[in-house]
Short mmCIF file of C-alpha atoms and ligand atoms in Angstrom, two decimals:
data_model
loop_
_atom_site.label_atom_id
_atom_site.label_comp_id
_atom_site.label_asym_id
_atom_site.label_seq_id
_atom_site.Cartn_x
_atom_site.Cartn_y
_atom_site.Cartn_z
CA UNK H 25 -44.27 -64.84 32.68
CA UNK H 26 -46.82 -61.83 31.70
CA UNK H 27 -46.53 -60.47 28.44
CA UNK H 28 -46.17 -56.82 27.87
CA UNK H 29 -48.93 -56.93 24.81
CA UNK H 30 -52.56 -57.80 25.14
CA UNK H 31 -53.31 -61.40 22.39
CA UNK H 32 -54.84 -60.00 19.24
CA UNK H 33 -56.49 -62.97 17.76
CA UNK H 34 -56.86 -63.66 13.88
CA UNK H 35 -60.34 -65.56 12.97
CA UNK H 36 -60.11 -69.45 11.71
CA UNK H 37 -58.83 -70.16 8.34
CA UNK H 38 -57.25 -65.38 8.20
CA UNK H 39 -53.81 -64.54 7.94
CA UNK H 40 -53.10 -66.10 5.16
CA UNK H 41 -51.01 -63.45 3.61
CA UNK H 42 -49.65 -62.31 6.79
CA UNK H 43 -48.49 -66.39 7.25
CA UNK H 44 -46.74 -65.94 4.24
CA UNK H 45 -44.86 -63.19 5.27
CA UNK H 46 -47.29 -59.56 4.64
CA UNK H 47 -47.09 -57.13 7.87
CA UNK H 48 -50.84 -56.26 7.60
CA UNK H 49 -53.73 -57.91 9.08
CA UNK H 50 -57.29 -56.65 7.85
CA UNK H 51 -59.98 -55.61 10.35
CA UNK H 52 -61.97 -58.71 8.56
CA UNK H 53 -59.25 -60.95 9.61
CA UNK H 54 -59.30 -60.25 13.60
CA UNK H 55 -61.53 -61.70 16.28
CA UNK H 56 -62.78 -58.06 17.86
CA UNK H 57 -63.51 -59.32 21.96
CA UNK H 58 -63.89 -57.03 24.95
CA UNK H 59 -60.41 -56.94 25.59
CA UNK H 60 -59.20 -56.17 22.02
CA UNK H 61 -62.47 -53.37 21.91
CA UNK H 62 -60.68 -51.38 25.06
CA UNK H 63 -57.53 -50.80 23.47
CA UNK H 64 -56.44 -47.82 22.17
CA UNK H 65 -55.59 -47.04 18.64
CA UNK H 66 -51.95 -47.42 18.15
CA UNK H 67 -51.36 -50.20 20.77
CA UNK H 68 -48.96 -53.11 20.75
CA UNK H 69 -50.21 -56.82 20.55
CA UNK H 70 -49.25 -59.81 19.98
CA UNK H 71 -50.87 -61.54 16.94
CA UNK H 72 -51.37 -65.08 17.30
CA UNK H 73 -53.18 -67.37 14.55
CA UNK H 74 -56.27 -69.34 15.56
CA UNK H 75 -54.27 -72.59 15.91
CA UNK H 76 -51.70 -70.69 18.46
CA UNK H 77 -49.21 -69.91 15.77
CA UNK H 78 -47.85 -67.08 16.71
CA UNK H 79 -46.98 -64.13 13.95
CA UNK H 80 -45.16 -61.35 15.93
CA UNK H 81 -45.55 -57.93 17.53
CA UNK H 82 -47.68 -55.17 15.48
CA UNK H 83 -49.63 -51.95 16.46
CA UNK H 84 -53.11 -51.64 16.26
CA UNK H 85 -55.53 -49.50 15.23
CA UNK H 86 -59.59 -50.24 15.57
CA UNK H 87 -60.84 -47.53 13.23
CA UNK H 88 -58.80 -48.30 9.80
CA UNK H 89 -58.64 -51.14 7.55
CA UNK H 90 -55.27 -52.28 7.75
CA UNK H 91 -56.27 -53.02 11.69
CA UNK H 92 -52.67 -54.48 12.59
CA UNK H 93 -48.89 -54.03 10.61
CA UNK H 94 -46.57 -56.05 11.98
CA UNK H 95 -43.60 -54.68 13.27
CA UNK H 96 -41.48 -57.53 13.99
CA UNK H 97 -42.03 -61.64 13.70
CA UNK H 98 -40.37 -61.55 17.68
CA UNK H 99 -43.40 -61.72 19.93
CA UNK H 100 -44.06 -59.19 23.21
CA UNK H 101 -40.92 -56.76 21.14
CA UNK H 102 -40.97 -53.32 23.44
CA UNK H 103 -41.51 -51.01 20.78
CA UNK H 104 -39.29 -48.16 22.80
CA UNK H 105 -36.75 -45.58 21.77
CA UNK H 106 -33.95 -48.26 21.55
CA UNK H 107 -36.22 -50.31 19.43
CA UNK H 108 -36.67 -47.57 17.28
CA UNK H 109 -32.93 -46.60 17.40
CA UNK H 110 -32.29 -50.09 15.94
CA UNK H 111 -34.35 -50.09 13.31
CA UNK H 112 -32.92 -46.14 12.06
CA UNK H 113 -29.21 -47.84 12.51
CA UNK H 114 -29.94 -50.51 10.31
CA UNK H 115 -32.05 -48.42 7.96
CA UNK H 116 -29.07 -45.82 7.76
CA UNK H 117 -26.27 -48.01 7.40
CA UNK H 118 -28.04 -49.20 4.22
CA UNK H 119 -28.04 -45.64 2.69
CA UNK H 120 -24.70 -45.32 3.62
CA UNK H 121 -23.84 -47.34 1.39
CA UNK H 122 -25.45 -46.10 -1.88
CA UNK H 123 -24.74 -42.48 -1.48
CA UNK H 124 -21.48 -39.94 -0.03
CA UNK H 125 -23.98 -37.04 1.97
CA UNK H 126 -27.01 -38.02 4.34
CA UNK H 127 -29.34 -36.94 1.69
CA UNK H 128 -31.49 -39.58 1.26
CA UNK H 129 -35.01 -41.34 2.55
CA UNK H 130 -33.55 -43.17 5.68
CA UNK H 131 -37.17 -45.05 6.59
CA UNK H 132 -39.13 -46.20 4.12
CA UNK H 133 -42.46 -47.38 6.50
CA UNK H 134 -42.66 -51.54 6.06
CA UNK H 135 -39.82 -51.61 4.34
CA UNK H 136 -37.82 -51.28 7.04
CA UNK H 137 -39.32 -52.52 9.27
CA UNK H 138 -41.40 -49.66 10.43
CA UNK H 139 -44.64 -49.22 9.21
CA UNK H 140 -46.43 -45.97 8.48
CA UNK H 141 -42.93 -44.25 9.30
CA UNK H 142 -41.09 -41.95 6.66
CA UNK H 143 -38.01 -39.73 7.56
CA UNK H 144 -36.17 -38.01 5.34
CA UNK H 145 -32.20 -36.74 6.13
CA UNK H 146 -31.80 -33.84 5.07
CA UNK H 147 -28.37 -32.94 6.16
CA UNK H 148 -28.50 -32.36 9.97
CA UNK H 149 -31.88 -31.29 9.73
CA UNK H 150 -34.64 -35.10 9.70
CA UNK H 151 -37.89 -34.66 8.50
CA UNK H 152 -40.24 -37.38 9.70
CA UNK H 153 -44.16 -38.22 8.59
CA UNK H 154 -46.19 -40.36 11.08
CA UNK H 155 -48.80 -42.32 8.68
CA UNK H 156 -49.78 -45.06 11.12
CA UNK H 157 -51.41 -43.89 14.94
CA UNK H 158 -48.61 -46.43 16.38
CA UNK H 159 -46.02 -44.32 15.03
CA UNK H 160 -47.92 -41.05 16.00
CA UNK H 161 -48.69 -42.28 19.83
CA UNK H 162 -44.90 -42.91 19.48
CA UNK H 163 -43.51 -39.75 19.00
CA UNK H 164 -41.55 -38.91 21.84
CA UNK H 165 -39.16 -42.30 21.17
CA UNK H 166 -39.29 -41.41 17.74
CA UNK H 167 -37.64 -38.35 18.47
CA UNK H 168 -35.82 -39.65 21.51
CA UNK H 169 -34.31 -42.37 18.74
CA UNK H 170 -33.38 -39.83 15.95
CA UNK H 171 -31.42 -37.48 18.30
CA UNK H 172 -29.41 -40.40 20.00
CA UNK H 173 -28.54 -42.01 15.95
CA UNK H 174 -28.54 -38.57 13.77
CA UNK H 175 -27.47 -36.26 16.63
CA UNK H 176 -29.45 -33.73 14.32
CA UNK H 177 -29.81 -30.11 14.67
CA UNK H 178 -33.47 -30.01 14.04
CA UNK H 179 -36.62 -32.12 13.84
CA UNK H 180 -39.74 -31.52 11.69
CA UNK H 181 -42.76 -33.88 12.13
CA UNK H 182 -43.97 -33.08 8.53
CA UNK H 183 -47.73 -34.41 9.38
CA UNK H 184 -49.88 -32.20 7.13
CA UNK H 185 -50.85 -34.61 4.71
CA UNK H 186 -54.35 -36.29 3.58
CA UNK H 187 -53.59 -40.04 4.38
CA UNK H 188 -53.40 -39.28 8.22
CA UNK H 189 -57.22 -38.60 8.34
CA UNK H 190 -57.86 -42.19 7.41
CA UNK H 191 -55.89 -43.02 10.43
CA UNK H 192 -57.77 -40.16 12.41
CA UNK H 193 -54.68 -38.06 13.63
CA UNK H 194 -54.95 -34.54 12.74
CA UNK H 195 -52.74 -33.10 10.23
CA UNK H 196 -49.90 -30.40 11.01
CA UNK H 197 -46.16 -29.43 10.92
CA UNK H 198 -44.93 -29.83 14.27
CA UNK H 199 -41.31 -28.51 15.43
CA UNK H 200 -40.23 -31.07 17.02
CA UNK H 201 -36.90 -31.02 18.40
CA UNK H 202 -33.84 -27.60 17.54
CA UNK H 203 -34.64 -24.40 16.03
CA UNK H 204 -36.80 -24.14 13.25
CA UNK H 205 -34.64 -25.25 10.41
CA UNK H 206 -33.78 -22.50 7.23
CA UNK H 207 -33.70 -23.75 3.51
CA UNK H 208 -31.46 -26.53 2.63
CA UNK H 209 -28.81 -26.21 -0.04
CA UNK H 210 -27.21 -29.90 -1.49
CA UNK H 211 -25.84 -31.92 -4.33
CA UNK H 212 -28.01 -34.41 -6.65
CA UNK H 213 -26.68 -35.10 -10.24
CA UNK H 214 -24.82 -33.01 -10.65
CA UNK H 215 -26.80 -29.55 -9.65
CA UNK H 216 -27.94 -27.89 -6.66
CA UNK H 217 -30.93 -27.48 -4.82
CA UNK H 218 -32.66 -25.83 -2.68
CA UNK H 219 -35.31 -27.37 -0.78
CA UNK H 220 -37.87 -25.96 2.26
CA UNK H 221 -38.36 -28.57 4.77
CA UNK H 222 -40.92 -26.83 6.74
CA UNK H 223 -43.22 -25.41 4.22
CA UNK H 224 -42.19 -27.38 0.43
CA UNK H 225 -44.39 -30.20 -0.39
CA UNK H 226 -44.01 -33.00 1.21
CA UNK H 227 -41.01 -33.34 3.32
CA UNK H 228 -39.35 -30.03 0.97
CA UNK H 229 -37.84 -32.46 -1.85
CA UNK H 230 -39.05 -35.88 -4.01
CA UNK H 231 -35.55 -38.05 -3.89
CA UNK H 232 -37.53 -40.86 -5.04
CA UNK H 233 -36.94 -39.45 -8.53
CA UNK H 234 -33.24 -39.37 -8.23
CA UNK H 235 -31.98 -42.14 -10.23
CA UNK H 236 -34.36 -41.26 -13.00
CA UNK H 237 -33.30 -37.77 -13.11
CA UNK H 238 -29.92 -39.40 -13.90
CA UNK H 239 -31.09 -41.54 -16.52
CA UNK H 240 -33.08 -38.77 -18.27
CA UNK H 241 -29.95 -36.93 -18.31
CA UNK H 242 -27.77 -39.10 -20.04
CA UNK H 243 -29.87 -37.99 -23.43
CA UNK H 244 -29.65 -34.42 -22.65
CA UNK H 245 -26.47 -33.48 -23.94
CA UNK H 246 -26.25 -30.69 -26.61
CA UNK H 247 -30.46 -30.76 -26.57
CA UNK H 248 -33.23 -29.16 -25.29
CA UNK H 249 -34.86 -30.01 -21.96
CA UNK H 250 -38.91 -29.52 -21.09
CA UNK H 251 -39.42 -30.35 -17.52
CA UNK H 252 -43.60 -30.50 -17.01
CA UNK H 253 -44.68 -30.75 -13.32
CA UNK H 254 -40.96 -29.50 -12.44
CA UNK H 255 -41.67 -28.75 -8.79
CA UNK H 256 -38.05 -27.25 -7.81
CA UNK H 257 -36.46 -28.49 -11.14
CA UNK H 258 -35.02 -32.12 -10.24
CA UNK H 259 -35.38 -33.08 -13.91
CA UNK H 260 -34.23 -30.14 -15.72
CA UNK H 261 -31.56 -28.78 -13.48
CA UNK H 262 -30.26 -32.57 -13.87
CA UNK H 263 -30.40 -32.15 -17.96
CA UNK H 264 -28.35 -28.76 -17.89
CA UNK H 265 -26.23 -29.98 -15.62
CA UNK H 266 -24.98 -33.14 -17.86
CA UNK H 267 -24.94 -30.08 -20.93
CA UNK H 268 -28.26 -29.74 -22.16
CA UNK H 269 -28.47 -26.55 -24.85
CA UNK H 270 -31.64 -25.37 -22.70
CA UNK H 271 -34.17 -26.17 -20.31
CA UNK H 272 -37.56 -24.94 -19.23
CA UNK H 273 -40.27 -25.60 -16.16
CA UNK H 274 -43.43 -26.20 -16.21
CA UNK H 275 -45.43 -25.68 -12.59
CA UNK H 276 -48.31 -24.07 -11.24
CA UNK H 277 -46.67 -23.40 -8.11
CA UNK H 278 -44.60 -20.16 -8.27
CA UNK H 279 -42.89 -20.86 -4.95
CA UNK H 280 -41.87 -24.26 -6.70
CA UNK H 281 -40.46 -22.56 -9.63
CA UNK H 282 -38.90 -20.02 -7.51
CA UNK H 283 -37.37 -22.63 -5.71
CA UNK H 284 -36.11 -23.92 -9.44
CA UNK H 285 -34.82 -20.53 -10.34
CA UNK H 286 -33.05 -19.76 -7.47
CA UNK H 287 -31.22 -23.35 -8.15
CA UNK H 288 -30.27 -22.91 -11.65
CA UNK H 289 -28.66 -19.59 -10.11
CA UNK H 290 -26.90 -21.98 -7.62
CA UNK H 291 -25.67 -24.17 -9.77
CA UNK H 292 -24.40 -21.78 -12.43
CA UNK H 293 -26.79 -21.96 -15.44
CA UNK H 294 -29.76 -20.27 -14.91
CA UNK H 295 -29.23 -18.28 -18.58
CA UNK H 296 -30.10 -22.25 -19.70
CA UNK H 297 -33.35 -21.97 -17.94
CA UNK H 298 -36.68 -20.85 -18.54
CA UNK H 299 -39.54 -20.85 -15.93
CA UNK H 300 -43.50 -20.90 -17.36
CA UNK H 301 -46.30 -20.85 -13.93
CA UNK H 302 -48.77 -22.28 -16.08
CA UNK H 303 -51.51 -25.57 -16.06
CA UNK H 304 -49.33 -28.26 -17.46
CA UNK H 305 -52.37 -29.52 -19.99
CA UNK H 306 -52.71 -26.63 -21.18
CA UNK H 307 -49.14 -25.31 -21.71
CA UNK H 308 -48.47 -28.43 -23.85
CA UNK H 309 -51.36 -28.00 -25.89
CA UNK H 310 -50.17 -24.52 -26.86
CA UNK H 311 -46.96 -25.27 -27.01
CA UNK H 312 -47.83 -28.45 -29.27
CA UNK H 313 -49.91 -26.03 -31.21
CA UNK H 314 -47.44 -23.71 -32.14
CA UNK H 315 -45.10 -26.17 -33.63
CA UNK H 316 -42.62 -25.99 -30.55
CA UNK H 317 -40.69 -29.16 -29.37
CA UNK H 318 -37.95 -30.45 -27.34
CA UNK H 319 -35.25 -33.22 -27.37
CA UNK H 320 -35.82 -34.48 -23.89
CA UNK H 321 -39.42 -34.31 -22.40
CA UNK H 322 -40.17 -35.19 -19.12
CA UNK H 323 -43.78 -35.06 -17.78
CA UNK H 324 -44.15 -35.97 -13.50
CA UNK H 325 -47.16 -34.95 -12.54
CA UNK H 326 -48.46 -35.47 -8.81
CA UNK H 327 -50.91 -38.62 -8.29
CA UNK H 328 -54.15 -38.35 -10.26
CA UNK H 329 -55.65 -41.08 -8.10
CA UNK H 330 -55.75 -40.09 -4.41
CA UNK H 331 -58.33 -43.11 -3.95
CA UNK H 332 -59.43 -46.50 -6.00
CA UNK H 333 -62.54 -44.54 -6.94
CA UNK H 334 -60.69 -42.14 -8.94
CA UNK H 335 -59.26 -44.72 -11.30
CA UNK H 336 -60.62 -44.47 -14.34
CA UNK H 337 -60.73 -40.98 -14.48
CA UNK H 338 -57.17 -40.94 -13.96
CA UNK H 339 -55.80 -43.22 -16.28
CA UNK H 340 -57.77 -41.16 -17.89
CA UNK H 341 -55.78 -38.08 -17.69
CA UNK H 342 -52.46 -39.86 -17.78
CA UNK H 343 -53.48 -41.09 -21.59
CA UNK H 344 -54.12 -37.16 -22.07
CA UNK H 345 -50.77 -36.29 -20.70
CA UNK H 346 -49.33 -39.19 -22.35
CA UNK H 347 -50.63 -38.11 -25.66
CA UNK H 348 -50.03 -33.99 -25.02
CA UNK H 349 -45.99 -34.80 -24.39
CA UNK H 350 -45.55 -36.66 -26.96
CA UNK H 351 -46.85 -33.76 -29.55
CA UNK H 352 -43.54 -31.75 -27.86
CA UNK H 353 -41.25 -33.78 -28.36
CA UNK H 354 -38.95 -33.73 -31.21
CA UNK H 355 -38.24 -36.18 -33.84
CA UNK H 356 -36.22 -38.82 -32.53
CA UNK H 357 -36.16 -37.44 -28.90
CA UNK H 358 -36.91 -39.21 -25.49
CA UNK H 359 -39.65 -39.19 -23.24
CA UNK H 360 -40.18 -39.82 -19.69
CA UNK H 361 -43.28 -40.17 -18.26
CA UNK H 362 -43.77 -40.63 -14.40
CA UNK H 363 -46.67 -41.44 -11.98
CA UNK H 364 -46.94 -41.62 -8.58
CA UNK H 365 -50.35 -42.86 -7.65
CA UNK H 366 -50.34 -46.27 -6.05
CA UNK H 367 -53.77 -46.59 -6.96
CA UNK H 368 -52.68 -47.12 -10.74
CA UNK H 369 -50.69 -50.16 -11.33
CA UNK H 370 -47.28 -50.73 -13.77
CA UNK H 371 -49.27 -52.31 -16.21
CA UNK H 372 -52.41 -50.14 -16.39
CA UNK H 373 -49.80 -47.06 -16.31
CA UNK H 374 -47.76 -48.65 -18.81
CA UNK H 375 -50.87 -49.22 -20.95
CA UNK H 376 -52.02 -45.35 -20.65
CA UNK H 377 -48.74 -44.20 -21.67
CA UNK H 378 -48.69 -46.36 -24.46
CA UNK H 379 -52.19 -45.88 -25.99
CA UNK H 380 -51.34 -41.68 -25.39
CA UNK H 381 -48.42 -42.04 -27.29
CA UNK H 382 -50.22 -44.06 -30.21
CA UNK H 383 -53.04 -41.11 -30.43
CA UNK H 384 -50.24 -38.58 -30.65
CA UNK H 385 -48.81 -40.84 -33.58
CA UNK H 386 -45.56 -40.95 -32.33
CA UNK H 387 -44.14 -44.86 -33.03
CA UNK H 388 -42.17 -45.52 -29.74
CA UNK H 389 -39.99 -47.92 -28.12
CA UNK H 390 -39.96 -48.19 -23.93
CA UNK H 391 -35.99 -48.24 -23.15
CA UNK H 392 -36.68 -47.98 -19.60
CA UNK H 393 -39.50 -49.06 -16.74
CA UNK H 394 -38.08 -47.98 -13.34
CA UNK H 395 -39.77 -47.57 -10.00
CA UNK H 396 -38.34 -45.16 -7.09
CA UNK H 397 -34.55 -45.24 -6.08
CA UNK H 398 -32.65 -47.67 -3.91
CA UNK H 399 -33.67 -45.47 -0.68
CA UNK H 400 -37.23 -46.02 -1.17
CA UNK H 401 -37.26 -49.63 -0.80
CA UNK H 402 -40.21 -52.24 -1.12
CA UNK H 403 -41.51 -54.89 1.55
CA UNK H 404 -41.18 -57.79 -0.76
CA UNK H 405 -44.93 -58.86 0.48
CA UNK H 406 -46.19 -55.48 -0.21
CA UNK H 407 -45.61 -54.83 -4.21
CA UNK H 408 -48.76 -52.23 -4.08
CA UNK H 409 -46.66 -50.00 -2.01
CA UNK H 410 -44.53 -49.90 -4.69
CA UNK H 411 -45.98 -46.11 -6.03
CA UNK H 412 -43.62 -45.31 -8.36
CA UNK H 413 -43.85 -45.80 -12.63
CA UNK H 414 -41.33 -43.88 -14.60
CA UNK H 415 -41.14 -45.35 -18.33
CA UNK H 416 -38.79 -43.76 -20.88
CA UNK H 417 -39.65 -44.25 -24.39
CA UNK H 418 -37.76 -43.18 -27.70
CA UNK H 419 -40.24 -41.62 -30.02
CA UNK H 420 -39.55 -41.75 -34.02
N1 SAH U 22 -41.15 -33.77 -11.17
C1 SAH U 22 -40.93 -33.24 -9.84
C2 SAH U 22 -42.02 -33.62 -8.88
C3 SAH U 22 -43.40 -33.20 -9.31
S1 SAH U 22 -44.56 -33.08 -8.02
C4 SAH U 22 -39.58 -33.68 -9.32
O1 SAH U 22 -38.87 -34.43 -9.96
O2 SAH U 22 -39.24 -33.25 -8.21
C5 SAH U 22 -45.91 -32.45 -8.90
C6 SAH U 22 -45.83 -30.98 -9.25
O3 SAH U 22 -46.94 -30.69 -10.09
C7 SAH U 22 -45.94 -30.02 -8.09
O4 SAH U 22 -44.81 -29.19 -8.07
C8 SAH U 22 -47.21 -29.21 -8.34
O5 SAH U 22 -47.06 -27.84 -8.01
C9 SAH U 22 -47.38 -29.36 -9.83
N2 SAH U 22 -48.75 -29.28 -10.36
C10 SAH U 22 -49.89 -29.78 -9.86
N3 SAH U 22 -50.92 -29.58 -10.70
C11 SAH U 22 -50.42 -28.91 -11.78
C12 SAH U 22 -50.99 -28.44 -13.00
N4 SAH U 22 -52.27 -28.62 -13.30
N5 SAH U 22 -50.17 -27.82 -13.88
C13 SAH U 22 -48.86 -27.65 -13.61
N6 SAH U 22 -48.28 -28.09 -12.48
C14 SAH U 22 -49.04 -28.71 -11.56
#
């Protein structure tokens, strides 16, 4: 019987990791013959090994690194709208059962089983990023797939960020299905917040941090809360909610402390909250300077290492910022300190933190090393896709 997907063949003695069980296949790995050269980025094929093994159904793409992800070990899969549906039912029904609302990441790329996909629920309003061209060429069944599970009122293709250039797909914020949605108004820990799904960073909100706003929390009670790289507040808002005396953001974005303002108004204690636009280095520095500290310090600053060449310079900076939060915080108060560059590993993260803390002179003990919440899962094959470091120390 004819396949529907052209043979993409993996060179003698490659594939190893993808054997073991790893969705991607490196462009080193892949035997590149006239057939394979007229695809088109995006494409479905069927990867077999060079002894005939056969590994599954991926999509291709000629001009990046990662030249195949596999999609599913079932060769010649249609990769359609009910294929996608699928995969968003099974994806969903998994959320469902860690949290009450449909606010939450429902795909989480390879994770489930969907690579280079990310949608975010919102309420009824879905918030995808295509970061793989076999997702992008797939948009309309995309779409087609999240109206027949979600039955949403709107859709926001949320592609206007850096990583799609690597893929070559252009980067914008595409309407993509309903009116164009307004702000969003829900429930985490406690609080509420407002987020901007067509114009705040990223998809509008960073749920990855949930769980870890939680556990910060539990400290705050009866203390004060510093929140450095707040974005819309997720840490602080959390703190006042579980009864912290006070809490105040840190941001250079005055639409994202707007956004935090506007929350603690929401939620009932903005005359607990202070808001400072400022450089986060520097702020702490003053602050530090003038003797002022807080029980519960949280610093979450956005990834320092866009690429592996920026490495050293930014575990550079996170020893800085390591070292700067410390000086605020009071005796015998927590810190949290967060990355989210994939780039930087746990342990080289963990070592940062560690030696900033130490040049601060702040003896410390780590209570907690967390990663993102349950709704940003990892593809067990995959642990550098795992971004997120959030380590909460005690200091003396
Ligand atoms: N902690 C937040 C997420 C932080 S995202 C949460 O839990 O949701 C990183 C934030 O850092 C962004 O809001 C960005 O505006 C801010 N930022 C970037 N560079 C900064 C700088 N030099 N000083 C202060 N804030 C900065």
């Amino acid at each position: 019987m004819a396949l529907l997907h052209p043979t993409l063949k993996i060179k003698p003695r490659e594939g190893k990791r993808a054997r073991a069980g790893s969705p991607w296949l490196f462009s080193n790995e892949i035997v590149v013959d006239a057939e394979i050269k007229r695809l088109d980025p995006g494409a479905a094929v069927n990867i077999v090994l060079d002894d005939g093994v056969p590994l599954g159904t991926a999509i291709f793409n000629p001009r990046t690194l990662i030249a195949a992800r596999i999609v599913d070990r079932t060769p010649d899969l249609a990769l359609d709208a009910a294929f996608f549906a699928e995969r968003l039912r099974r994806a969903d029904a998994l959320r469902a059962r860690l949290f009450a609302t449909p606010f939450y990441r429902v795909v989480h790329a390879e994770a489930d089983g969907l690579p280079g996909l990310v949608v975010d629920r919102y309420g009824d309003v879905i918030c995808v990023q295509m970061g793989a061209t076999g997702m992008d060429t797939r948009t309309d069944d995309i779409v087609t797939a999240i109206r027949e599970v979600f039955a949403p009122r709107s859709i926001v293709l949320r592609n206007d960020f850096h990583g799609r250039t690597m893929e070559g797909l252009t980067s914008e914020t595409k309407l993509a299905f309903g009116p164009e949605p307004a702000e969003i108004t829900f429930q985490e820990n406690g609080a509420t917040f407002i987020c901007d799904p067509m114009t705040g960073q990223k998809t509008g909100w960073f749920y990855d941090q949930r769980a870890n706003r939680a556990f910060a929390a539990r400290f705050a009670k009866g203390r004060s809360v510093l929140d450095v790289f707040s974005h819309a507040g997720g840490f602080a808002l959390a703190g006042l909610a579980a009864g912290a005396s006070e809490a105040m953001c840190i941001d250079a974005s005055e639409k994202a402390l707007t956004l935090a303002g506007r929350a603690a108004e929401a939620s009932g204690f903005a005359d607990r909250l202070n808001l400072r636009k400022a450089d986060a280095f520097e702020a702490m520095e003053d602050m530090a300077a003038q003797g002022v500290t807080f029980g519960v310090v949280i610093s979450d600053p956005p990834a320092f290492a866009k690429s592996r060449k920026d490495i050293e310079p930014a575990a550079r900076a996170y020893r800085k910022m390591a070292r700067l939060a410390a000086g605020v915080v009071e005796p015998g108060g927590i810190l949290v300190l967060g990355s989210c560059s994939h780039h930087i590993d746990p342990e080289r993260f963990h070592a940062e933190c560690a030696a900033g803390i130490h040049l601060a002179r702040r003896p410390a003990r780590l209570l907690r090393s967390a990663g993102a919440d349950a709704d940003h899962p990892v593809h067990p094959h995959l642990p550098e896709t795992a971004y997120l470091k959030a380590l909460t120390f005690a200091l003396d």
